[in-house]
């Protein structure tokens, strides 16, 4: 009889705990990103408070809404994103991130949700012809990016790695490096305000496009894939592309 009472007491406590958790509202999913990559994610300082905005942010919020979860955003350096997933510091990563064999060995990816090209950015006063004339040049890339991986395969190139895209742009402007290899949509965001920069030269990285990354075996990978497909079919992703890229 005593064990039955104990069992009933524990059952009631467990039930109350579940009800208490449910009353707290929807679960929070933490998104890791690197907010220096406009128009994917960047810091908007026009309001009273700094806010992280962009294409990835809007898309993540649309997915969170479909899942009925709360979205929290954690900003960090780009090269810290994959380790954060591996250590379960964040639930997923959106940062214009391209699946590569090296990354896929560490984390899981959704289907591609956006494809973009890569360019070589350079001062108009120091134009050169890539990829033939990249040899011997000091070229800036973001650390741990697919651009860094692809540029590293160019013979005799001198790679200079930076944490932030803004730092790369400043180095190109200051002519401490000869040029940079970055995604074309990101380059345009900076180059439009810097008419002395040339961003017309394509560079093939062999990447497929941007996808959402998860820890290995995450329950959310297939759920996000399903919602991404729905957002493609109902036109929401195309609307966000028009908003942020066009």
PDB file of C-alpha atoms in Angstrom:
ATOM      1  CA  UNK A   1       0.000   0.000   0.000  1.00  0.00           C
ATOM      2  CA  UNK A   2       2.839   2.330   0.844  1.00  0.00           C
ATOM      3  CA  UNK A   3       4.502   1.756  -2.552  1.00  0.00           C
ATOM      4  CA  UNK A   4       1.178   2.472  -4.313  1.00  0.00           C
ATOM      5  CA  UNK A   5       0.834   5.771  -2.461  1.00  0.00           C
ATOM      6  CA  UNK A   6       4.420   6.629  -3.375  1.00  0.00           C
ATOM      7  CA  UNK A   7       3.761   5.785  -7.015  1.00  0.00           C
ATOM      8  CA  UNK A   8       0.589   7.921  -7.093  1.00  0.00           C
ATOM      9  CA  UNK A   9       2.399  10.829  -5.439  1.00  0.00           C
ATOM     10  CA  UNK A  10       5.221  10.667  -7.958  1.00  0.00           C
ATOM     11  CA  UNK A  11       2.738  10.424 -10.834  1.00  0.00           C
ATOM     12  CA  UNK A  12       0.896  13.527  -9.629  1.00  0.00           C
ATOM     13  CA  UNK A  13       4.179  15.429  -9.274  1.00  0.00           C
ATOM     14  CA  UNK A  14       5.232  14.393 -12.806  1.00  0.00           C
ATOM     15  CA  UNK A  15       1.854  15.455 -14.224  1.00  0.00           C
ATOM     16  CA  UNK A  16       2.033  18.819 -12.468  1.00  0.00           C
ATOM     17  CA  UNK A  17       5.555  19.319 -13.824  1.00  0.00           C
ATOM     18  CA  UNK A  18       4.387  18.621 -17.387  1.00  0.00           C
ATOM     19  CA  UNK A  19       1.456  21.018 -17.007  1.00  0.00           C
ATOM     20  CA  UNK A  20       3.778  23.650 -15.562  1.00  0.00           C
ATOM     21  CA  UNK A  21       6.154  23.334 -18.522  1.00  0.00           C
ATOM     22  CA  UNK A  22       3.260  23.522 -21.007  1.00  0.00           C
ATOM     23  CA  UNK A  23       1.968  26.672 -19.318  1.00  0.00           C
ATOM     24  CA  UNK A  24       5.292  28.375 -19.895  1.00  0.00           C
ATOM     25  CA  UNK A  25       4.543  28.620 -23.612  1.00  0.00           C
ATOM     26  CA  UNK A  26       6.205  27.256 -26.729  1.00  0.00           C
ATOM     27  CA  UNK A  27       9.744  25.953 -26.747  1.00  0.00           C
ATOM     28  CA  UNK A  28      12.565  28.330 -27.668  1.00  0.00           C
ATOM     29  CA  UNK A  29      14.904  27.368 -30.511  1.00  0.00           C
ATOM     30  CA  UNK A  30      18.284  29.099 -30.555  1.00  0.00           C
ATOM     31  CA  UNK A  31      19.596  30.113 -33.971  1.00  0.00           C
ATOM     32  CA  UNK A  32      23.311  30.712 -34.368  1.00  0.00           C
ATOM     33  CA  UNK A  33      24.379  33.284 -36.962  1.00  0.00           C
ATOM     34  CA  UNK A  34      27.140  35.726 -37.872  1.00  0.00           C
ATOM     35  CA  UNK A  35      25.480  39.110 -38.271  1.00  0.00           C
ATOM     36  CA  UNK A  36      27.989  40.710 -40.618  1.00  0.00           C
ATOM     37  CA  UNK A  37      26.656  39.248 -43.847  1.00  0.00           C
ATOM     38  CA  UNK A  38      24.094  41.558 -45.454  1.00  0.00           C
ATOM     39  CA  UNK A  39      21.526  40.951 -46.789  1.00  0.00           C
ATOM     40  CA  UNK A  40      21.431  37.521 -45.093  1.00  0.00           C
ATOM     41  CA  UNK A  41      21.958  38.792 -41.544  1.00  0.00           C
ATOM     42  CA  UNK A  42      23.278  42.094 -40.278  1.00  0.00           C
ATOM     43  CA  UNK A  43      22.839  44.633 -37.492  1.00  0.00           C
ATOM     44  CA  UNK A  44      20.349  47.438 -38.093  1.00  0.00           C
ATOM     45  CA  UNK A  45      21.222  50.454 -35.962  1.00  0.00           C
ATOM     46  CA  UNK A  46      18.646  52.865 -37.381  1.00  0.00           C
ATOM     47  CA  UNK A  47      16.217  52.399 -34.481  1.00  0.00           C
ATOM     48  CA  UNK A  48      16.539  53.043 -30.772  1.00  0.00           C
ATOM     49  CA  UNK A  49      18.049  49.586 -30.288  1.00  0.00           C
ATOM     50  CA  UNK A  50      20.352  47.523 -32.481  1.00  0.00           C
ATOM     51  CA  UNK A  51      18.445  44.697 -34.169  1.00  0.00           C
ATOM     52  CA  UNK A  52      19.655  41.743 -36.230  1.00  0.00           C
ATOM     53  CA  UNK A  53      17.720  41.671 -39.504  1.00  0.00           C
ATOM     54  CA  UNK A  54      17.988  40.113 -42.959  1.00  0.00           C
ATOM     55  CA  UNK A  55      16.825  37.379 -45.314  1.00  0.00           C
ATOM     56  CA  UNK A  56      17.877  34.500 -43.054  1.00  0.00           C
ATOM     57  CA  UNK A  57      16.284  36.175 -40.034  1.00  0.00           C
ATOM     58  CA  UNK A  58      12.911  36.619 -41.745  1.00  0.00           C
ATOM     59  CA  UNK A  59      13.011  33.053 -43.057  1.00  0.00           C
ATOM     60  CA  UNK A  60      13.913  31.661 -39.627  1.00  0.00           C
ATOM     61  CA  UNK A  61      11.004  33.553 -38.071  1.00  0.00           C
ATOM     62  CA  UNK A  62       8.617  32.171 -40.685  1.00  0.00           C
ATOM     63  CA  UNK A  63       9.811  28.634 -39.894  1.00  0.00           C
ATOM     64  CA  UNK A  64       9.565  29.220 -36.136  1.00  0.00           C
ATOM     65  CA  UNK A  65       6.017  30.493 -36.585  1.00  0.00           C
ATOM     66  CA  UNK A  66       5.066  27.347 -38.508  1.00  0.00           C
ATOM     67  CA  UNK A  67       6.526  25.198 -35.716  1.00  0.00           C
ATOM     68  CA  UNK A  68       4.884  27.333 -33.003  1.00  0.00           C
ATOM     69  CA  UNK A  69       8.215  27.881 -31.264  1.00  0.00           C
ATOM     70  CA  UNK A  70       9.974  31.020 -30.031  1.00  0.00           C
ATOM     71  CA  UNK A  71      13.110  32.080 -31.913  1.00  0.00           C
ATOM     72  CA  UNK A  72      16.216  33.314 -30.107  1.00  0.00           C
ATOM     73  CA  UNK A  73      19.255  34.544 -32.049  1.00  0.00           C
ATOM     74  CA  UNK A  74      22.866  34.190 -30.924  1.00  0.00           C
ATOM     75  CA  UNK A  75      25.455  36.202 -32.857  1.00  0.00           C
ATOM     76  CA  UNK A  76      29.032  34.930 -33.108  1.00  0.00           C
ATOM     77  CA  UNK A  77      32.004  34.812 -35.464  1.00  0.00           C
ATOM     78  CA  UNK A  78      31.431  32.701 -38.569  1.00  0.00           C
ATOM     79  CA  UNK A  79      34.115  30.154 -37.682  1.00  0.00           C
ATOM     80  CA  UNK A  80      32.417  29.526 -34.310  1.00  0.00           C
ATOM     81  CA  UNK A  81      29.102  28.399 -35.810  1.00  0.00           C
ATOM     82  CA  UNK A  82      29.851  24.737 -36.570  1.00  0.00           C
ATOM     83  CA  UNK A  83      31.590  24.196 -33.194  1.00  0.00           C
ATOM     84  CA  UNK A  84      28.548  25.757 -31.479  1.00  0.00           C
ATOM     85  CA  UNK A  85      26.327  23.155 -33.156  1.00  0.00           C
ATOM     86  CA  UNK A  86      28.660  20.326 -32.198  1.00  0.00           C
ATOM     87  CA  UNK A  87      28.587  21.481 -28.561  1.00  0.00           C
ATOM     88  CA  UNK A  88      24.779  21.989 -28.642  1.00  0.00           C
ATOM     89  CA  UNK A  89      25.115  25.670 -27.764  1.00  0.00           C
ATOM     90  CA  UNK A  90      22.603  26.429 -30.523  1.00  0.00           C
ATOM     91  CA  UNK A  91      19.792  24.380 -32.089  1.00  0.00           C
ATOM     92  CA  UNK A  92      20.493  25.369 -35.698  1.00  0.00           C
ATOM     93  CA  UNK A  93      22.591  27.721 -37.819  1.00  0.00           C
ATOM     94  CA  UNK A  94      21.546  30.074 -40.619  1.00  0.00           C
ATOM     95  CA  UNK A  95      24.326  32.249 -41.997  1.00  0.00           C
ATOM     96  CA  UNK A  96      24.360  31.902 -45.770  1.00  0.00           C
ATOM     97  CA  UNK A  97      26.001  28.563 -44.993  1.00  0.00           C
ATOM     98  CA  UNK A  98      26.842  26.188 -47.854  1.00  0.00           C
ATOM     99  CA  UNK A  99      27.010  22.399 -47.378  1.00  0.00           C
ATOM    100  CA  UNK A 100      30.494  21.023 -48.037  1.00  0.00           C
ATOM    101  CA  UNK A 101      31.846  17.486 -47.489  1.00  0.00           C
ATOM    102  CA  UNK A 102      33.910  18.764 -44.548  1.00  0.00           C
ATOM    103  CA  UNK A 103      30.902  20.393 -42.884  1.00  0.00           C
ATOM    104  CA  UNK A 104      28.576  17.485 -43.657  1.00  0.00           C
ATOM    105  CA  UNK A 105      30.943  15.213 -41.740  1.00  0.00           C
ATOM    106  CA  UNK A 106      30.222  17.295 -38.618  1.00  0.00           C
ATOM    107  CA  UNK A 107      26.614  18.488 -38.957  1.00  0.00           C
ATOM    108  CA  UNK A 108      23.383  17.788 -40.850  1.00  0.00           C
ATOM    109  CA  UNK A 109      21.937  20.139 -43.486  1.00  0.00           C
ATOM    110  CA  UNK A 110      18.482  20.838 -44.864  1.00  0.00           C
ATOM    111  CA  UNK A 111      17.792  21.164 -48.558  1.00  0.00           C
ATOM    112  CA  UNK A 112      19.178  24.269 -50.295  1.00  0.00           C
ATOM    113  CA  UNK A 113      16.908  27.282 -49.790  1.00  0.00           C
ATOM    114  CA  UNK A 114      18.832  29.889 -51.830  1.00  0.00           C
ATOM    115  CA  UNK A 115      21.543  29.827 -54.502  1.00  0.00           C
ATOM    116  CA  UNK A 116      23.947  32.690 -55.130  1.00  0.00           C
ATOM    117  CA  UNK A 117      27.211  33.288 -56.974  1.00  0.00           C
ATOM    118  CA  UNK A 118      30.658  34.364 -55.775  1.00  0.00           C
ATOM    119  CA  UNK A 119      32.772  37.245 -57.080  1.00  0.00           C
ATOM    120  CA  UNK A 120      36.246  38.712 -56.766  1.00  0.00           C
ATOM    121  CA  UNK A 121      36.025  42.214 -55.317  1.00  0.00           C
ATOM    122  CA  UNK A 122      38.858  44.619 -56.112  1.00  0.00           C
ATOM    123  CA  UNK A 123      39.643  48.346 -56.321  1.00  0.00           C
ATOM    124  CA  UNK A 124      38.861  49.808 -59.738  1.00  0.00           C
ATOM    125  CA  UNK A 125      42.302  51.408 -59.683  1.00  0.00           C
ATOM    126  CA  UNK A 126      43.995  47.997 -59.356  1.00  0.00           C
ATOM    127  CA  UNK A 127      41.918  45.768 -61.621  1.00  0.00           C
ATOM    128  CA  UNK A 128      43.215  42.325 -62.512  1.00  0.00           C
ATOM    129  CA  UNK A 129      41.709  39.363 -64.339  1.00  0.00           C
ATOM    130  CA  UNK A 130      40.650  36.460 -62.109  1.00  0.00           C
ATOM    131  CA  UNK A 131      41.205  33.599 -61.819  1.00  0.00           C
ATOM    132  CA  UNK A 132      44.241  33.743 -64.122  1.00  0.00           C
ATOM    133  CA  UNK A 133      45.825  36.714 -62.339  1.00  0.00           C
ATOM    134  CA  UNK A 134      45.115  35.668 -58.755  1.00  0.00           C
ATOM    135  CA  UNK A 135      48.564  34.081 -58.419  1.00  0.00           C
ATOM    136  CA  UNK A 136      50.830  36.301 -56.353  1.00  0.00           C
ATOM    137  CA  UNK A 137      47.916  38.436 -55.083  1.00  0.00           C
ATOM    138  CA  UNK A 138      46.948  39.044 -51.456  1.00  0.00           C
ATOM    139  CA  UNK A 139      43.292  38.031 -51.361  1.00  0.00           C
ATOM    140  CA  UNK A 140      40.953  38.444 -48.406  1.00  0.00           C
ATOM    141  CA  UNK A 141      38.410  35.782 -47.407  1.00  0.00           C
ATOM    142  CA  UNK A 142      36.231  35.089 -44.398  1.00  0.00           C
ATOM    143  CA  UNK A 143      37.728  32.432 -42.169  1.00  0.00           C
ATOM    144  CA  UNK A 144      36.122  28.966 -42.523  1.00  0.00           C
ATOM    145  CA  UNK A 145      34.044  30.058 -45.545  1.00  0.00           C
ATOM    146  CA  UNK A 146      33.574  28.098 -48.773  1.00  0.00           C
ATOM    147  CA  UNK A 147      35.295  31.031 -50.503  1.00  0.00           C
ATOM    148  CA  UNK A 148      38.361  30.428 -48.341  1.00  0.00           C
ATOM    149  CA  UNK A 149      38.329  26.722 -49.217  1.00  0.00           C
ATOM    150  CA  UNK A 150      38.016  27.393 -52.958  1.00  0.00           C
ATOM    151  CA  UNK A 151      40.593  30.195 -53.023  1.00  0.00           C
ATOM    152  CA  UNK A 152      43.049  28.016 -51.134  1.00  0.00           C
ATOM    153  CA  UNK A 153      43.190  25.713 -54.164  1.00  0.00           C
ATOM    154  CA  UNK A 154      44.465  28.512 -56.438  1.00  0.00           C
ATOM    155  CA  UNK A 155      48.251  28.114 -56.953  1.00  0.00           C
ATOM    156  CA  UNK A 156      50.510  30.791 -55.453  1.00  0.00           C
ATOM    157  CA  UNK A 157      47.666  32.858 -53.978  1.00  0.00           C
ATOM    158  CA  UNK A 158      48.306  34.588 -50.639  1.00  0.00           C
ATOM    159  CA  UNK A 159      45.170  34.217 -48.536  1.00  0.00           C
ATOM    160  CA  UNK A 160      44.445  36.702 -45.764  1.00  0.00           C
ATOM    161  CA  UNK A 161      41.638  35.512 -43.477  1.00  0.00           C
ATOM    162  CA  UNK A 162      39.284  37.835 -41.591  1.00  0.00           C
ATOM    163  CA  UNK A 163      36.539  37.212 -39.033  1.00  0.00           C
ATOM    164  CA  UNK A 164      34.135  39.795 -40.446  1.00  0.00           C
ATOM    165  CA  UNK A 165      33.135  40.768 -43.989  1.00  0.00           C
ATOM    166  CA  UNK A 166      33.314  44.450 -43.045  1.00  0.00           C
ATOM    167  CA  UNK A 167      36.979  44.007 -42.149  1.00  0.00           C
ATOM    168  CA  UNK A 168      37.622  42.530 -45.602  1.00  0.00           C
ATOM    169  CA  UNK A 169      35.964  45.484 -47.331  1.00  0.00           C
ATOM    170  CA  UNK A 170      38.036  47.932 -45.284  1.00  0.00           C
ATOM    171  CA  UNK A 171      41.222  46.077 -46.210  1.00  0.00           C
ATOM    172  CA  UNK A 172      40.332  46.233 -49.930  1.00  0.00           C
ATOM    173  CA  UNK A 173      39.581  49.956 -49.629  1.00  0.00           C
ATOM    174  CA  UNK A 174      42.801  50.551 -47.718  1.00  0.00           C
ATOM    175  CA  UNK A 175      44.691  48.503 -50.343  1.00  0.00           C
ATOM    176  CA  UNK A 176      46.376  46.361 -47.704  1.00  0.00           C
ATOM    177  CA  UNK A 177      45.092  43.438 -49.776  1.00  0.00           C
ATOM    178  CA  UNK A 178      44.676  43.269 -53.552  1.00  0.00           C
ATOM    179  CA  UNK A 179      41.122  41.981 -53.517  1.00  0.00           C
ATOM    180  CA  UNK A 180      38.619  39.692 -51.834  1.00  0.00           C
ATOM    181  CA  UNK A 181      36.488  36.686 -52.694  1.00  0.00           C
ATOM    182  CA  UNK A 182      32.970  36.961 -51.278  1.00  0.00           C
ATOM    183  CA  UNK A 183      29.397  36.145 -52.240  1.00  0.00           C
ATOM    184  CA  UNK A 184      28.031  38.475 -54.922  1.00  0.00           C
ATOM    185  CA  UNK A 185      24.848  39.463 -53.067  1.00  0.00           C
ATOM    186  CA  UNK A 186      26.887  40.397 -50.003  1.00  0.00           C
ATOM    187  CA  UNK A 187      29.453  42.265 -52.107  1.00  0.00           C
ATOM    188  CA  UNK A 188      26.744  44.398 -53.691  1.00  0.00           C
ATOM    189  CA  UNK A 189      25.538  45.542 -50.279  1.00  0.00           C
ATOM    190  CA  UNK A 190      28.962  47.027 -49.587  1.00  0.00           C
ATOM    191  CA  UNK A 191      30.010  47.994 -53.103  1.00  0.00           C
ATOM    192  CA  UNK A 192      26.881  50.085 -53.722  1.00  0.00           C
ATOM    193  CA  UNK A 193      28.182  52.498 -51.100  1.00  0.00           C
ATOM    194  CA  UNK A 194      31.752  52.315 -52.441  1.00  0.00           C
ATOM    195  CA  UNK A 195      31.882  53.278 -56.124  1.00  0.00           C
ATOM    196  CA  UNK A 196      35.661  52.825 -56.137  1.00  0.00           C
ATOM    197  CA  UNK A 197      35.180  49.039 -55.881  1.00  0.00           C
ATOM    198  CA  UNK A 198      34.704  46.624 -58.784  1.00  0.00           C
ATOM    199  CA  UNK A 199      32.547  43.546 -58.166  1.00  0.00           C
ATOM    200  CA  UNK A 200      31.947  42.340 -61.716  1.00  0.00           C
ATOM    201  CA  UNK A 201      34.289  39.330 -61.872  1.00  0.00           C
ATOM    202  CA  UNK A 202      32.735  35.895 -61.111  1.00  0.00           C
ATOM    203  CA  UNK A 203      34.582  33.194 -59.200  1.00  0.00           C
ATOM    204  CA  UNK A 204      33.490  29.551 -59.198  1.00  0.00           C
ATOM    205  CA  UNK A 205      33.597  27.970 -55.746  1.00  0.00           C
ATOM    206  CA  UNK A 206      31.643  24.878 -56.754  1.00  0.00           C
ATOM    207  CA  UNK A 207      29.224  25.441 -53.854  1.00  0.00           C
ATOM    208  CA  UNK A 208      25.555  24.499 -54.145  1.00  0.00           C
ATOM    209  CA  UNK A 209      23.913  27.301 -52.171  1.00  0.00           C
ATOM    210  CA  UNK A 210      22.694  28.093 -48.662  1.00  0.00           C
ATOM    211  CA  UNK A 211      21.185  25.535 -46.292  1.00  0.00           C
ATOM    212  CA  UNK A 212      20.287  25.313 -42.598  1.00  0.00           C
ATOM    213  CA  UNK A 213      22.679  23.345 -40.382  1.00  0.00           C
ATOM    214  CA  UNK A 214      21.784  21.177 -37.375  1.00  0.00           C
ATOM    215  CA  UNK A 215      23.635  18.975 -34.920  1.00  0.00           C
ATOM    216  CA  UNK A 216      23.975  15.412 -36.158  1.00  0.00           C
ATOM    217  CA  UNK A 217      20.705  13.510 -35.722  1.00  0.00           C
ATOM    218  CA  UNK A 218      18.593  16.576 -34.882  1.00  0.00           C
ATOM    219  CA  UNK A 219      14.835  15.952 -34.843  1.00  0.00           C
ATOM    220  CA  UNK A 220      14.317  19.290 -36.579  1.00  0.00           C
ATOM    221  CA  UNK A 221      16.140  18.683 -39.865  1.00  0.00           C
ATOM    222  CA  UNK A 222      13.216  16.983 -41.621  1.00  0.00           C
ATOM    223  CA  UNK A 223      10.676  19.312 -40.008  1.00  0.00           C
ATOM    224  CA  UNK A 224      12.542  22.328 -41.386  1.00  0.00           C
ATOM    225  CA  UNK A 225      12.747  20.648 -44.811  1.00  0.00           C
ATOM    226  CA  UNK A 226       8.981  20.159 -44.822  1.00  0.00           C
ATOM    227  CA  UNK A 227       8.353  23.800 -43.909  1.00  0.00           C
ATOM    228  CA  UNK A 228      10.908  25.080 -46.429  1.00  0.00           C
ATOM    229  CA  UNK A 229       9.031  23.178 -49.132  1.00  0.00           C
ATOM    230  CA  UNK A 230       5.752  24.738 -47.999  1.00  0.00           C
ATOM    231  CA  UNK A 231       7.291  28.230 -48.002  1.00  0.00           C
ATOM    232  CA  UNK A 232       8.573  27.658 -51.534  1.00  0.00           C
ATOM    233  CA  UNK A 233       5.179  26.477 -52.740  1.00  0.00           C
ATOM    234  CA  UNK A 234       3.221  29.346 -51.176  1.00  0.00           C
ATOM    235  CA  UNK A 235       5.656  31.947 -52.535  1.00  0.00           C
ATOM    236  CA  UNK A 236       6.972  33.176 -49.180  1.00  0.00           C
ATOM    237  CA  UNK A 237      10.640  32.440 -49.947  1.00  0.00           C
ATOM    238  CA  UNK A 238      10.361  34.213 -53.305  1.00  0.00           C
ATOM    239  CA  UNK A 239       8.781  37.207 -51.539  1.00  0.00           C
ATOM    240  CA  UNK A 240      11.721  37.354 -49.118  1.00  0.00           C
ATOM    241  CA  UNK A 241      14.189  37.054 -52.002  1.00  0.00           C
ATOM    242  CA  UNK A 242      12.517  40.021 -53.689  1.00  0.00           C
ATOM    243  CA  UNK A 243      12.574  41.960 -50.418  1.00  0.00           C
ATOM    244  CA  UNK A 244      16.226  41.406 -49.554  1.00  0.00           C
ATOM    245  CA  UNK A 245      18.071  40.670 -52.806  1.00  0.00           C
ATOM    246  CA  UNK A 246      16.258  42.663 -55.486  1.00  0.00           C
TER     247      UNK A 246
END
